[in-house]
mmCIF file of C-alpha atoms in Angstrom:
data_model
loop_
_atom_site.group_PDB
_atom_site.id
_atom_site.type_symbol
_atom_site.label_atom_id
_atom_site.label_comp_id
_atom_site.label_asym_id
_atom_site.label_seq_id
_atom_site.Cartn_x
_atom_site.Cartn_y
_atom_site.Cartn_z
ATOM 1 C CA MET P 1 -71.935 48.510 10.508
ATOM 2 C CA LYS P 2 -69.296 49.743 7.961
ATOM 3 C CA TYR P 3 -66.695 48.428 10.259
ATOM 4 C CA LEU P 4 -68.286 45.075 10.892
ATOM 5 C CA THR P 5 -68.366 44.631 7.238
ATOM 6 C CA GLN P 6 -64.763 45.331 6.832
ATOM 7 C CA LEU P 7 -63.665 42.933 9.448
ATOM 8 C CA LEU P 8 -65.992 40.192 7.776
ATOM 9 C CA ASN P 9 -64.199 40.893 4.464
ATOM 10 C CA ARG P 10 -60.700 40.310 6.030
ATOM 11 C CA LYS P 11 -61.598 37.190 7.871
ATOM 12 C CA TRP P 12 -62.992 35.845 4.559
ATOM 13 C CA ASN P 13 -59.911 37.172 2.737
ATOM 14 C CA SER P 14 -57.630 35.495 5.025
ATOM 15 C CA GLN P 15 -59.679 32.038 5.149
ATOM 16 C CA GLU P 16 -59.454 32.123 1.286
ATOM 17 C CA LYS P 17 -55.602 32.884 1.403
ATOM 18 C CA GLY P 18 -55.179 29.629 3.753
ATOM 19 C CA GLU P 19 -57.413 27.381 1.507
ATOM 20 C CA GLN P 20 -54.891 28.495 -1.391
ATOM 21 C CA ARG P 21 -51.825 27.777 0.402
ATOM 22 C CA LYS P 22 -53.233 24.453 1.436
ATOM 23 C CA ARG P 23 -54.050 23.761 -2.149
ATOM 24 C CA ARG P 24 -50.447 24.550 -3.331
ATOM 25 C CA THR P 25 -49.025 22.410 -0.488
ATOM 26 C CA VAL P 26 -50.952 19.378 -1.574
ATOM 27 C CA ARG P 27 -50.236 19.929 -5.261
ATOM 28 C CA GLY P 28 -46.635 20.415 -4.352
ATOM 29 C CA ALA P 29 -46.602 17.313 -2.446
ATOM 30 C CA VAL P 30 -48.365 15.417 -5.171
ATOM 31 C CA LEU P 31 -45.830 16.602 -8.022
ATOM 32 C CA HIS P 32 -43.004 15.716 -5.623
ATOM 33 C CA GLU P 33 -44.339 12.177 -5.194
ATOM 34 C CA GLN P 34 -44.561 11.588 -9.016
ATOM 35 C CA SER P 35 -41.228 13.157 -9.759
ATOM 36 C CA THR P 36 -39.910 10.823 -7.058
ATOM 37 C CA ARG P 37 -41.708 7.610 -8.575
ATOM 38 C CA ALA P 38 -40.405 8.562 -11.848
ATOM 39 C CA LEU P 39 -36.899 8.863 -10.694
ATOM 40 C CA PHE P 40 -36.909 5.543 -8.742
ATOM 41 C CA CYS P 41 -38.305 3.588 -12.008
ATOM 42 C CA ARG P 42 -35.420 5.210 -13.770
ATOM 43 C CA LEU P 43 -33.155 3.842 -11.185
ATOM 44 C CA ARG P 44 -34.671 0.431 -11.349
ATOM 45 C CA THR P 45 -34.297 0.407 -15.160
ATOM 46 C CA PRO P 46 -30.762 -1.529 -15.856
ATOM 47 C CA LEU P 47 -28.628 0.632 -18.090
ATOM 48 C CA LYS P 48 -27.527 -1.046 -21.329
ATOM 49 C CA ARG P 49 -23.855 -1.059 -22.277
ATOM 50 C CA SER P 50 -24.706 1.446 -25.167
ATOM 51 C CA ASN P 51 -26.066 3.826 -22.483
ATOM 52 C CA ILE P 52 -23.092 3.432 -20.179
ATOM 53 C CA LEU P 53 -20.711 3.860 -23.283
ATOM 54 C CA LYS P 54 -22.580 7.087 -24.272
ATOM 55 C CA MET P 55 -22.528 8.239 -20.722
ATOM 56 C CA ALA P 56 -18.634 7.560 -20.663
ATOM 57 C CA LEU P 57 -18.012 9.480 -23.795
ATOM 58 C CA SER P 58 -20.137 12.403 -22.953
ATOM 59 C CA ASN P 59 -18.085 12.567 -19.609
ATOM 60 C CA LEU P 60 -14.852 12.406 -21.689
ATOM 61 C CA GLU P 61 -16.050 15.024 -24.104
ATOM 62 C CA GLN P 62 -16.829 17.334 -21.150
ATOM 63 C CA GLY P 63 -13.337 16.940 -19.505
ATOM 64 C CA SER P 64 -10.585 19.236 -20.966
ATOM 65 C CA PRO P 65 -7.525 17.478 -22.683
ATOM 66 C CA GLU P 66 -5.203 19.270 -20.162
ATOM 67 C CA SER P 67 -6.791 17.532 -17.158
ATOM 68 C CA PHE P 68 -6.567 14.199 -18.680
ATOM 69 C CA ILE P 69 -2.910 14.898 -19.737
ATOM 70 C CA SER P 70 -1.897 16.214 -16.134
ATOM 71 C CA LYS P 71 -3.487 13.080 -14.504
ATOM 72 C CA ALA P 72 -1.628 10.832 -16.934
ATOM 73 C CA VAL P 73 1.656 12.575 -16.241
ATOM 74 C CA ARG P 74 0.955 12.670 -12.458
ATOM 75 C CA ILE P 75 0.378 8.774 -12.365
ATOM 76 C CA ALA P 76 3.697 8.392 -14.597
ATOM 77 C CA CYS P 77 5.726 10.526 -12.208
ATOM 78 C CA VAL P 78 4.370 8.683 -9.190
ATOM 79 C CA VAL P 79 5.069 5.178 -11.036
ATOM 80 C CA THR P 80 8.537 6.160 -12.125
ATOM 81 C CA MET P 81 9.222 7.444 -8.397
ATOM 82 C CA TYR P 82 8.349 4.080 -7.200
ATOM 83 C CA TRP P 83 10.350 2.095 -9.490
ATOM 84 C CA PHE P 84 13.339 4.460 -9.149
ATOM 85 C CA ILE P 85 13.404 4.426 -5.047
ATOM 86 C CA SER P 86 12.787 0.571 -4.840
ATOM 87 C CA ILE P 87 15.382 -0.463 -7.288
ATOM 88 C CA ALA P 88 17.922 2.179 -5.960
ATOM 89 C CA MET P 89 17.366 0.990 -2.493
ATOM 90 C CA VAL P 90 18.105 -2.505 -3.379
ATOM 91 C CA PHE P 91 21.336 -1.822 -5.255
ATOM 92 C CA LEU P 92 22.432 0.636 -2.615
ATOM 93 C CA ASN P 93 21.712 -1.923 0.170
ATOM 94 C CA LYS P 94 23.652 -4.640 -1.750
ATOM 95 C CA TYR P 95 26.738 -2.104 -1.888
ATOM 96 C CA LEU P 96 26.611 -1.483 1.780
ATOM 97 C CA LEU P 97 26.048 -5.052 2.936
ATOM 98 C CA ASP P 98 28.278 -6.986 0.516
ATOM 99 C CA SER P 99 30.687 -4.454 -1.396
ATOM 100 C CA PRO P 100 34.404 -5.699 -1.855
ATOM 101 C CA ASP P 101 35.280 -1.662 -1.514
ATOM 102 C CA LEU P 102 33.699 -1.232 1.889
ATOM 103 C CA ARG P 103 34.239 -4.832 3.399
ATOM 104 C CA LEU P 104 31.799 -3.983 6.077
ATOM 105 C CA ASP P 105 30.283 -7.307 7.759
ATOM 106 C CA ALA P 106 27.797 -5.649 9.863
ATOM 107 C CA PRO P 107 24.271 -6.267 8.566
ATOM 108 C CA LEU P 108 22.467 -5.459 11.866
ATOM 109 C CA PHE P 109 24.385 -2.299 12.228
ATOM 110 C CA VAL P 110 23.209 -1.074 8.710
ATOM 111 C CA THR P 111 19.731 -2.015 9.229
ATOM 112 C CA PHE P 112 19.643 -0.429 12.713
ATOM 113 C CA PHE P 113 21.190 3.112 11.225
ATOM 114 C CA GLN P 114 18.269 2.823 8.693
ATOM 115 C CA CYS P 115 15.754 2.720 11.292
ATOM 116 C CA VAL P 116 17.460 5.631 13.325
ATOM 117 C CA VAL P 117 17.093 7.660 10.027
ATOM 118 C CA THR P 118 13.543 6.985 9.802
ATOM 119 C CA VAL P 119 12.727 8.161 13.416
ATOM 120 C CA LEU P 120 14.821 11.247 12.723
ATOM 121 C CA LEU P 121 12.740 11.900 9.555
ATOM 122 C CA CYS P 122 9.441 11.474 11.403
ATOM 123 C CA TRP P 123 10.750 14.135 13.932
ATOM 124 C CA LEU P 124 11.645 16.436 11.187
ATOM 125 C CA LEU P 125 8.350 16.010 9.217
ATOM 126 C CA ASN P 126 6.218 16.482 12.445
ATOM 127 C CA LEU P 127 8.289 19.743 12.981
ATOM 128 C CA PHE P 128 7.859 20.985 9.657
ATOM 129 C CA SER P 129 3.962 20.271 9.838
ATOM 130 C CA VAL P 130 3.710 22.352 12.960
ATOM 131 C CA LEU P 131 5.832 25.420 11.466
ATOM 132 C CA CYS P 132 4.170 24.912 7.886
ATOM 133 C CA PRO P 133 0.686 23.077 8.195
ATOM 134 C CA SER P 134 -0.277 24.242 4.821
ATOM 135 C CA VAL P 135 2.774 22.853 3.253
ATOM 136 C CA VAL P 136 3.537 19.682 5.278
ATOM 137 C CA GLU P 137 0.707 17.267 6.506
ATOM 138 C CA PHE P 138 1.850 14.835 8.974
ATOM 139 C CA PRO P 139 0.312 13.417 12.122
ATOM 140 C CA SER P 140 1.610 14.609 15.324
ATOM 141 C CA ILE P 141 3.753 12.275 16.986
ATOM 142 C CA ARG P 142 4.935 11.945 20.772
ATOM 143 C CA PHE P 143 6.215 9.058 22.340
ATOM 144 C CA ASP P 144 3.984 7.085 24.589
ATOM 145 C CA PRO P 145 5.368 3.844 26.357
ATOM 146 C CA LYS P 146 1.890 2.360 26.316
ATOM 147 C CA ILE P 147 1.621 2.322 22.729
ATOM 148 C CA SER P 148 5.111 1.256 22.332
ATOM 149 C CA ARG P 149 4.247 -1.664 24.443
ATOM 150 C CA GLU P 150 1.069 -2.414 22.241
ATOM 151 C CA VAL P 151 3.035 -2.283 19.064
ATOM 152 C CA LEU P 152 6.032 -4.256 20.435
ATOM 153 C CA PRO P 153 4.731 -7.754 18.713
ATOM 154 C CA LEU P 154 4.504 -6.088 15.493
ATOM 155 C CA SER P 155 7.761 -4.367 15.919
ATOM 156 C CA LEU P 156 9.482 -7.639 16.462
ATOM 157 C CA VAL P 157 7.990 -9.261 13.345
ATOM 158 C CA PHE P 158 9.101 -5.925 11.636
ATOM 159 C CA ILE P 159 12.754 -6.296 12.756
ATOM 160 C CA GLY P 160 12.569 -10.074 11.340
ATOM 161 C CA MET P 161 11.339 -8.785 8.182
ATOM 162 C CA ILE P 162 13.954 -5.882 7.502
ATOM 163 C CA THR P 163 16.766 -8.023 8.918
ATOM 164 C CA PHE P 164 16.104 -11.044 6.905
ATOM 165 C CA ASN P 165 15.624 -9.053 3.875
ATOM 166 C CA ASN P 166 19.127 -7.500 4.087
ATOM 167 C CA LEU P 167 20.730 -10.684 5.262
ATOM 168 C CA CYS P 168 19.146 -12.268 2.056
ATOM 169 C CA LEU P 169 20.509 -9.468 -0.372
ATOM 170 C CA LYS P 170 23.781 -9.954 1.317
ATOM 171 C CA HIS P 171 24.274 -13.538 0.645
ATOM 172 C CA VAL P 172 22.622 -13.864 -2.876
ATOM 173 C CA GLY P 173 22.950 -11.542 -5.924
ATOM 174 C CA VAL P 174 20.434 -8.758 -6.921
ATOM 175 C CA ALA P 175 19.307 -10.868 -9.764
ATOM 176 C CA PHE P 176 18.502 -13.842 -7.672
ATOM 177 C CA TYR P 177 17.111 -11.593 -4.950
ATOM 178 C CA ASN P 178 13.426 -11.683 -6.452
ATOM 179 C CA ILE P 179 13.386 -15.327 -6.589
ATOM 180 C CA GLY P 180 14.687 -15.721 -3.116
ATOM 181 C CA ARG P 181 11.806 -13.797 -1.775
ATOM 182 C CA SER P 182 9.065 -15.003 -4.268
ATOM 183 C CA LEU P 183 7.402 -16.982 -1.655
ATOM 184 C CA THR P 184 5.638 -14.020 0.038
ATOM 185 C CA THR P 185 2.310 -14.664 -1.706
ATOM 186 C CA VAL P 186 2.425 -18.143 -0.891
ATOM 187 C CA PHE P 187 2.697 -17.517 2.758
ATOM 188 C CA ASN P 188 -0.115 -14.964 2.558
ATOM 189 C CA VAL P 189 -2.257 -17.776 1.414
ATOM 190 C CA LEU P 190 -1.166 -20.248 4.260
ATOM 191 C CA LEU P 191 -1.317 -17.488 7.027
ATOM 192 C CA SER P 192 -4.802 -16.527 5.888
ATOM 193 C CA TYR P 193 -6.036 -19.928 6.230
ATOM 194 C CA PHE P 194 -4.306 -20.931 9.598
ATOM 195 C CA ILE P 195 -4.643 -17.409 11.255
ATOM 196 C CA LEU P 196 -7.573 -15.886 9.852
ATOM 197 C CA LYS P 197 -9.394 -18.778 8.764
ATOM 198 C CA GLN P 198 -9.909 -17.614 5.192
ATOM 199 C CA THR P 199 -10.028 -19.893 2.536
ATOM 200 C CA THR P 200 -8.419 -19.363 -0.975
ATOM 201 C CA SER P 201 -9.954 -20.243 -4.298
ATOM 202 C CA LEU P 202 -8.739 -23.053 -6.579
ATOM 203 C CA ARG P 203 -7.283 -20.637 -9.172
ATOM 204 C CA ALA P 204 -5.471 -18.278 -6.742
ATOM 205 C CA ILE P 205 -3.831 -21.942 -5.385
ATOM 206 C CA MET P 206 -3.014 -22.627 -8.906
ATOM 207 C CA CYS P 207 -1.143 -19.268 -9.254
ATOM 208 C CA CYS P 208 0.710 -20.161 -5.984
ATOM 209 C CA GLY P 209 1.900 -23.438 -7.507
ATOM 210 C CA VAL P 210 3.385 -21.473 -10.624
ATOM 211 C CA ILE P 211 5.210 -19.373 -8.126
ATOM 212 C CA ILE P 212 6.487 -22.352 -6.093
ATOM 213 C CA GLY P 213 7.570 -23.999 -9.468
ATOM 214 C CA GLY P 214 9.451 -20.882 -10.545
ATOM 215 C CA PHE P 215 11.068 -20.745 -7.218
ATOM 216 C CA CYS P 216 12.333 -24.434 -7.129
ATOM 217 C CA LEU P 217 13.726 -24.130 -10.727
ATOM 218 C CA GLY P 218 15.540 -20.786 -9.825
ATOM 219 C CA ILE P 219 17.395 -22.669 -7.058
ATOM 220 C CA ASN P 220 18.306 -25.408 -9.373
ATOM 221 C CA GLN P 221 19.474 -23.122 -12.060
ATOM 222 C CA GLU P 222 21.346 -20.911 -9.622
ATOM 223 C CA GLY P 223 22.935 -24.144 -8.219
ATOM 224 C CA ALA P 224 24.037 -25.163 -11.610
ATOM 225 C CA THR P 225 25.782 -21.892 -12.334
ATOM 226 C CA GLY P 226 27.809 -22.345 -8.670
ATOM 227 C CA SER P 227 26.436 -19.425 -7.421
ATOM 228 C CA LEU P 228 23.691 -20.588 -4.967
ATOM 229 C CA SER P 229 23.843 -19.577 -1.333
ATOM 230 C CA TRP P 230 21.823 -21.926 0.724
ATOM 231 C CA ILE P 231 22.038 -19.701 3.624
ATOM 232 C CA GLY P 232 20.836 -16.691 1.642
ATOM 233 C CA VAL P 233 17.841 -18.975 0.386
ATOM 234 C CA LEU P 234 16.889 -19.566 4.038
ATOM 235 C CA PHE P 235 16.959 -15.954 4.783
ATOM 236 C CA GLY P 236 14.852 -15.280 1.538
ATOM 237 C CA VAL P 237 12.226 -17.793 2.953
ATOM 238 C CA THR P 238 12.288 -16.259 6.282
ATOM 239 C CA ALA P 239 11.964 -12.999 5.007
ATOM 240 C CA SER P 240 8.829 -13.864 2.932
ATOM 241 C CA LEU P 241 7.122 -15.323 6.130
ATOM 242 C CA CYS P 242 7.814 -12.121 8.178
ATOM 243 C CA VAL P 243 6.398 -10.103 5.564
ATOM 244 C CA SER P 244 3.125 -11.897 5.525
ATOM 245 C CA LEU P 245 3.010 -11.954 9.262
ATOM 246 C CA ASN P 246 3.843 -8.185 9.340
ATOM 247 C CA ALA P 247 0.934 -7.414 6.991
ATOM 248 C CA ILE P 248 -1.376 -9.624 9.237
ATOM 249 C CA TYR P 249 -0.473 -7.780 12.420
ATOM 250 C CA THR P 250 -0.308 -4.494 10.965
ATOM 251 C CA LYS P 251 -4.284 -4.781 10.760
ATOM 252 C CA LYS P 252 -4.406 -5.742 14.357
ATOM 253 C CA VAL P 253 -2.126 -3.105 15.543
ATOM 254 C CA LEU P 254 -3.402 0.043 13.886
ATOM 255 C CA PRO P 255 -6.174 0.798 16.285
ATOM 256 C CA ALA P 256 -3.552 1.455 18.781
ATOM 257 C CA VAL P 257 -2.236 4.115 16.643
ATOM 258 C CA ASP P 258 -5.546 5.638 15.443
ATOM 259 C CA GLY P 259 -5.120 3.908 12.178
ATOM 260 C CA SER P 260 -2.107 6.310 11.308
ATOM 261 C CA ILE P 261 0.399 4.259 9.186
ATOM 262 C CA TRP P 262 2.975 6.991 9.978
ATOM 263 C CA ARG P 263 2.494 6.953 13.707
ATOM 264 C CA LEU P 264 2.801 3.101 13.320
ATOM 265 C CA THR P 265 6.065 3.544 11.207
ATOM 266 C CA TYR P 266 7.523 5.843 14.035
ATOM 267 C CA TYR P 267 6.739 3.362 16.804
ATOM 268 C CA ASN P 268 8.042 0.469 14.903
ATOM 269 C CA ASN P 269 11.209 1.929 14.163
ATOM 270 C CA VAL P 270 11.807 3.446 17.823
ATOM 271 C CA ASN P 271 11.301 -0.239 19.203
ATOM 272 C CA ALA P 272 13.733 -1.665 16.361
ATOM 273 C CA CYS P 273 16.131 1.098 17.345
ATOM 274 C CA ILE P 274 16.026 -0.069 21.079
ATOM 275 C CA LEU P 275 15.722 -3.945 20.327
ATOM 276 C CA PHE P 276 18.763 -3.791 17.688
ATOM 277 C CA ILE P 277 21.267 -2.599 20.239
ATOM 278 C CA PRO P 278 21.705 -5.885 22.311
ATOM 279 C CA LEU P 279 21.710 -7.687 18.654
ATOM 280 C CA ILE P 280 24.597 -5.875 17.465
ATOM 281 C CA VAL P 281 26.508 -6.592 20.823
ATOM 282 C CA ILE P 282 25.501 -10.166 20.574
ATOM 283 C CA ALA P 283 26.447 -10.536 16.940
ATOM 284 C CA GLY P 284 29.969 -9.096 17.764
ATOM 285 C CA GLU P 285 29.609 -6.234 15.078
ATOM 286 C CA LEU P 286 30.878 -3.720 17.709
ATOM 287 C CA ARG P 287 34.194 -5.304 17.122
ATOM 288 C CA THR P 288 33.715 -5.081 13.207
ATOM 289 C CA LEU P 289 32.973 -1.246 13.451
ATOM 290 C CA TYR P 290 35.839 -0.466 15.795
ATOM 291 C CA ASN P 291 38.198 -2.076 13.146
ATOM 292 C CA PHE P 292 36.381 -0.582 10.160
ATOM 293 C CA ASP P 293 38.771 1.924 8.211
ATOM 294 C CA LYS P 294 35.949 4.107 6.869
ATOM 295 C CA MET P 295 34.309 5.266 9.957
ATOM 296 C CA ASN P 296 35.516 8.703 9.217
ATOM 297 C CA SER P 297 34.580 8.761 5.892
ATOM 298 C CA THR P 298 31.938 11.336 4.780
ATOM 299 C CA SER P 299 31.029 9.417 1.380
ATOM 300 C CA PHE P 300 30.400 6.195 3.738
ATOM 301 C CA TRP P 301 28.025 8.058 5.912
ATOM 302 C CA GLY P 302 26.385 9.625 3.140
ATOM 303 C CA MET P 303 25.544 6.316 1.590
ATOM 304 C CA MET P 304 24.012 5.016 4.919
ATOM 305 C CA THR P 305 21.950 8.194 5.332
ATOM 306 C CA LEU P 306 20.880 7.964 1.791
ATOM 307 C CA GLY P 307 19.935 4.438 2.449
ATOM 308 C CA GLY P 308 17.800 5.343 5.318
ATOM 309 C CA VAL P 309 16.115 8.012 3.238
ATOM 310 C CA PHE P 310 15.336 5.313 0.584
ATOM 311 C CA GLY P 311 13.824 3.235 3.184
ATOM 312 C CA PHE P 312 11.586 5.781 4.421
ATOM 313 C CA ALA P 313 10.643 7.188 1.006
ATOM 314 C CA ILE P 314 9.529 3.707 -0.030
ATOM 315 C CA GLY P 315 6.669 3.843 2.204
ATOM 316 C CA TYR P 316 5.634 7.271 1.107
ATOM 317 C CA VAL P 317 5.539 6.541 -2.551
ATOM 318 C CA THR P 318 4.124 3.037 -2.195
ATOM 319 C CA GLY P 319 1.080 5.006 -0.718
ATOM 320 C CA LEU P 320 0.990 7.610 -3.392
ATOM 321 C CA GLN P 321 1.128 4.920 -6.266
ATOM 322 C CA ILE P 322 -1.995 3.095 -4.387
ATOM 323 C CA LYS P 323 -3.575 6.412 -4.200
ATOM 324 C CA PHE P 324 -3.395 7.744 -7.788
ATOM 325 C CA THR P 325 -3.809 4.263 -9.164
ATOM 326 C CA SER P 326 -5.192 1.227 -7.208
ATOM 327 C CA PRO P 327 -3.999 -1.637 -5.101
ATOM 328 C CA LEU P 328 -4.253 -3.961 -8.069
ATOM 329 C CA THR P 329 -2.283 -1.823 -10.309
ATOM 330 C CA HIS P 330 0.115 -1.250 -7.716
ATOM 331 C CA ASN P 331 0.869 -4.967 -7.466
ATOM 332 C CA VAL P 332 1.102 -4.984 -11.190
ATOM 333 C CA SER P 333 3.559 -2.370 -11.116
ATOM 334 C CA GLY P 334 5.673 -4.204 -8.339
ATOM 335 C CA THR P 335 5.813 -7.175 -10.458
ATOM 336 C CA ALA P 336 6.924 -5.224 -13.507
ATOM 337 C CA LYS P 337 9.395 -3.477 -11.500
ATOM 338 C CA ALA P 338 10.758 -6.788 -10.077
ATOM 339 C CA CYS P 339 11.424 -7.838 -13.769
ATOM 340 C CA ALA P 340 13.077 -4.609 -14.786
ATOM 341 C CA GLN P 341 15.381 -5.006 -11.584
ATOM 342 C CA THR P 342 16.495 -8.523 -12.415
ATOM 343 C CA ILE P 343 17.342 -7.471 -15.984
ATOM 344 C CA LEU P 344 19.324 -4.457 -14.686
ATOM 345 C CA ALA P 345 21.016 -6.676 -12.229
ATOM 346 C CA VAL P 346 22.129 -9.241 -14.723
ATOM 347 C CA PHE P 347 23.586 -6.491 -17.190
ATOM 348 C CA TYR P 348 25.014 -4.298 -14.323
ATOM 349 C CA PHE P 349 26.891 -7.080 -12.704
ATOM 350 C CA GLU P 350 27.663 -8.744 -16.168
ATOM 351 C CA GLU P 351 26.183 -12.172 -15.243
ATOM 352 C CA VAL P 352 25.584 -14.938 -17.669
ATOM 353 C CA LYS P 353 22.175 -16.972 -17.179
ATOM 354 C CA THR P 354 20.815 -19.875 -18.784
ATOM 355 C CA PHE P 355 17.418 -20.307 -20.474
ATOM 356 C CA LEU P 356 15.933 -21.986 -17.456
ATOM 357 C CA TRP P 357 17.204 -19.567 -15.101
ATOM 358 C CA TRP P 358 15.196 -17.091 -17.223
ATOM 359 C CA THR P 359 12.173 -19.238 -17.295
ATOM 360 C CA SER P 360 12.204 -19.625 -13.608
ATOM 361 C CA ASN P 361 12.135 -15.788 -13.232
ATOM 362 C CA VAL P 362 9.174 -15.579 -15.822
ATOM 363 C CA LEU P 363 7.153 -18.280 -13.785
ATOM 364 C CA VAL P 364 7.553 -16.415 -10.723
ATOM 365 C CA LEU P 365 6.742 -13.083 -12.200
ATOM 366 C CA LEU P 366 3.760 -14.704 -14.145
ATOM 367 C CA GLY P 367 2.305 -16.428 -11.078
ATOM 368 C CA SER P 368 2.482 -13.436 -8.927
ATOM 369 C CA PHE P 369 0.763 -11.311 -11.767
ATOM 370 C CA ALA P 370 -1.775 -14.092 -12.255
ATOM 371 C CA TYR P 371 -2.445 -14.279 -8.424
ATOM 372 C CA THR P 372 -2.829 -10.466 -8.147
ATOM 373 C CA TRP P 373 -5.360 -10.597 -11.169
ATOM 374 C CA VAL P 374 -7.559 -13.444 -9.717
ATOM 375 C CA LYS P 375 -7.612 -11.850 -6.264
ATOM 376 C CA GLY P 376 -8.785 -8.562 -7.959
ATOM 377 C CA LEU P 377 -11.452 -10.177 -10.004
ATOM 378 C CA GLU P 378 -12.637 -11.974 -6.814
ATOM 379 C CA MET P 379 -13.032 -8.717 -4.903
ATOM 380 C CA LYS P 380 -14.966 -7.214 -7.785
ATOM 381 C CA LYS P 381 -17.212 -9.969 -7.614
ATOM 382 C CA VAL P 382 -17.767 -9.616 -4.000
ATOM 383 C CA GLN P 383 -18.403 -6.017 -4.247
ATOM 384 C CA ASP P 384 -20.859 -6.451 -7.077
ATOM 385 C CA GLU P 385 -22.656 -8.973 -5.087
ATOM 386 C CA THR P 386 -22.718 -6.680 -2.316
ATOM 387 C CA VAL P 387 -24.218 -3.828 -4.306
ATOM 388 C CA ASN P 388 -26.876 -6.053 -5.603
ATOM 389 C CA LYS P 389 -28.034 -7.376 -2.264
ATOM 390 C CA ASN P 390 -28.257 -3.788 -1.086
ATOM 391 C CA ARG P 391 -30.295 -2.809 -4.177
ATOM 392 C CA GLU P 392 -32.552 -5.646 -3.698
ATOM 393 C CA ARG P 393 -33.068 -5.066 -0.002
ATOM 394 C CA ASN P 394 -33.791 -1.363 -0.634
ATOM 395 C CA GLU P 395 -36.449 -2.406 -3.553
ATOM 396 C CA ALA P 396 -38.130 -4.578 -1.087
ATOM 397 C CA LYS P 397 -38.366 -1.957 1.567
ATOM 398 C CA VAL P 398 -39.919 0.370 -1.095
#
């Protein structure tokens, strides 16, 4: 009897504990649901500007001044590096292409050698990434003929872009170089409409009109000074067209290299090295190189190698600038860099320019800056509309 009583007590105690667990579970579920509803109501309530400002100030107070200073210094270093490499590359290429000291009339060979240096640097970085993976990060590269054929259409555009860029720089001055290649934005709008079927807003088209006006005025004023080269202008316009085509075809070809810009750079330059050889022969530059008196000069080959290094580095620092700032800030930085480059060229080569010539540069720069700003606002508007639609869709589901 005593044993039966103990069994009944144990069973009753276990049943009571089970009911207590159920009550706790139900109570926890109710509390969780209440807290979730309260949180959802808070999220649905729109933040006022004063609340947003308080949140920003509180975050700023929490961050240490050292972190803010280090971030600002890092951004300043990246932007300075981009400016230095970009401007130095233009001046160095001008020296290699049209220097009275060198007297080397072989623009295709100069461009070819820069592609060779880029391929060698890709191989070198790939080797370092294998030996020191914790220090150097670089995608593994291995030549695949199939991928090379898939990248070939882009490589043809790439060859046209770098070749006509150098040919334009060879026939025009560094100060006029920015105007000669200023129609890239205009071609972006035209090709986006005819190839991608994308329309452009009226404000963006007006900005392109300002750029075209500055381009035409710059040609007029350069002709008035007697230093205009129509063949250089033609090369500049063709280079601008190739730059726009390169941007479009890059998006189409990127999946073939798993979205890696460095692999695409590698295959582009390998294809370019192969295709430049018959072009150099057809252009008769082999005879020019045979008669060139500085082929054994270490300073000449040092300059050529440095030009190739700068050509490779400009892609790297461009990516860094976009990473640490934004695409909009990168475009603004590029516009400001073009202005500084023009002023440096005028002073360095001791050129005298008219007021209208400077006005043409201002129009091109202002038009480019305004276009970048307008496109940035339009992209932000599209993003905000997408966020609002997703929020409304989620609220409707709840």
